Amino acid sequence: MCGIVAFFSGEAPVSSDVLQRATRTLHHRGPDGTGYWTAPHGRVGLGHARLSIIDLTTGEQPIANEDETLHV
């Protein structure tokens, strides 16, 4: 089972260190990989811990659309 982390800050930028530490706390949810994304303005951050038991070749997250204007 994978794990996700999301941060939003109304004023100050999200700390990439805090985002990575929070995602690492989910290591037990997905020891096969991690992914991070921070918005260009710095106030939104996403983290993902991946367990690739079912799908070994795809599934990296956070996921972006084709022109990388949206991230989930």
mmCIF file of C-alpha atoms in Angstrom:
data_model
loop_
_atom_site.group_PDB
_atom_site.id
_atom_site.type_symbol
_atom_site.label_atom_id
_atom_site.label_comp_id
_atom_site.label_asym_id
_atom_site.label_seq_id
_atom_site.Cartn_x
_atom_site.Cartn_y
_atom_site.Cartn_z
ATOM 1 C CA MET A 1 0.000 0.000 0.000
ATOM 2 C CA CYS A 2 1.336 3.434 -0.941
ATOM 3 C CA GLY A 3 1.322 6.545 1.227
ATOM 4 C CA ILE A 4 0.883 10.221 0.361
ATOM 5 C CA VAL A 5 1.769 13.524 2.030
ATOM 6 C CA ALA A 6 0.407 16.957 1.127
ATOM 7 C CA PHE A 7 1.351 20.367 2.503
ATOM 8 C CA PHE A 8 -0.220 23.757 1.865
ATOM 9 C CA SER A 9 0.969 27.064 3.248
ATOM 10 C CA GLY A 10 -1.001 30.272 2.832
ATOM 11 C CA GLU A 11 2.066 32.473 3.224
ATOM 12 C CA ALA A 12 5.523 30.913 3.614
ATOM 13 C CA PRO A 13 7.043 28.379 1.211
ATOM 14 C CA VAL A 14 6.749 24.709 2.128
ATOM 15 C CA SER A 15 10.075 23.351 3.369
ATOM 16 C CA SER A 16 11.405 20.654 1.037
ATOM 17 C CA ASP A 17 13.233 19.156 4.030
ATOM 18 C CA VAL A 18 9.992 18.852 6.012
ATOM 19 C CA LEU A 19 8.218 17.385 2.961
ATOM 20 C CA GLN A 20 10.942 14.760 2.518
ATOM 21 C CA ARG A 21 11.024 13.908 6.246
ATOM 22 C CA ALA A 22 7.230 13.496 6.311
ATOM 23 C CA THR A 23 7.372 11.225 3.264
ATOM 24 C CA ARG A 24 10.167 9.155 4.835
ATOM 25 C CA THR A 25 7.912 8.489 7.840
ATOM 26 C CA LEU A 26 5.712 6.577 5.365
ATOM 27 C CA HIS A 27 8.559 4.229 4.368
ATOM 28 C CA HIS A 28 6.631 1.282 5.806
ATOM 29 C CA ARG A 29 3.818 2.086 3.328
ATOM 30 C CA GLY A 30 6.014 1.939 0.249
ATOM 31 C CA PRO A 31 9.674 1.023 0.498
ATOM 32 C CA ASP A 32 10.115 0.734 -3.306
ATOM 33 C CA GLY A 33 10.339 4.414 -4.156
ATOM 34 C CA THR A 34 9.506 7.991 -3.254
ATOM 35 C CA GLY A 35 8.521 11.057 -5.226
ATOM 36 C CA TYR A 36 8.231 14.749 -4.421
ATOM 37 C CA TRP A 37 6.802 17.822 -6.078
ATOM 38 C CA THR A 38 6.724 21.437 -4.936
ATOM 39 C CA ALA A 39 4.715 24.100 -6.773
ATOM 40 C CA PRO A 40 6.709 26.843 -8.490
ATOM 41 C CA HIS A 41 5.382 29.387 -5.946
ATOM 42 C CA GLY A 42 6.555 27.037 -3.178
ATOM 43 C CA ARG A 43 3.346 26.985 -1.115
ATOM 44 C CA VAL A 44 2.155 23.468 -2.077
ATOM 45 C CA GLY A 45 4.157 20.274 -1.683
ATOM 46 C CA LEU A 46 3.294 16.640 -2.453
ATOM 47 C CA GLY A 47 5.159 13.506 -1.424
ATOM 48 C CA HIS A 48 4.574 9.835 -2.242
ATOM 49 C CA ALA A 49 5.964 6.562 -0.875
ATOM 50 C CA ARG A 50 5.453 3.740 -3.396
ATOM 51 C CA LEU A 51 5.012 0.019 -2.913
ATOM 52 C CA SER A 52 5.318 -1.660 -6.317
ATOM 53 C CA ILE A 53 3.928 -5.106 -5.539
ATOM 54 C CA ILE A 54 1.304 -4.986 -8.314
ATOM 55 C CA ASP A 55 2.746 -2.646 -10.940
ATOM 56 C CA LEU A 56 6.517 -2.699 -11.275
ATOM 57 C CA THR A 57 6.959 -0.395 -14.289
ATOM 58 C CA THR A 58 4.559 2.520 -13.776
ATOM 59 C CA GLY A 59 3.001 4.322 -10.872
ATOM 60 C CA GLU A 60 5.546 6.982 -9.989
ATOM 61 C CA GLN A 61 3.838 9.849 -8.227
ATOM 62 C CA PRO A 62 3.018 12.700 -7.861
ATOM 63 C CA ILE A 63 1.461 12.555 -11.345
ATOM 64 C CA ALA A 64 1.426 15.531 -13.732
ATOM 65 C CA ASN A 65 -0.612 16.192 -16.859
ATOM 66 C CA GLU A 66 1.111 16.472 -20.249
ATOM 67 C CA ASP A 67 2.216 20.092 -19.863
ATOM 68 C CA GLU A 68 2.839 19.787 -16.106
ATOM 69 C CA THR A 69 0.326 22.483 -15.177
ATOM 70 C CA LEU A 70 -1.619 20.132 -12.880
ATOM 71 C CA HIS A 71 -0.265 17.704 -10.282
ATOM 72 C CA VAL A 72 -2.006 15.065 -8.168
#
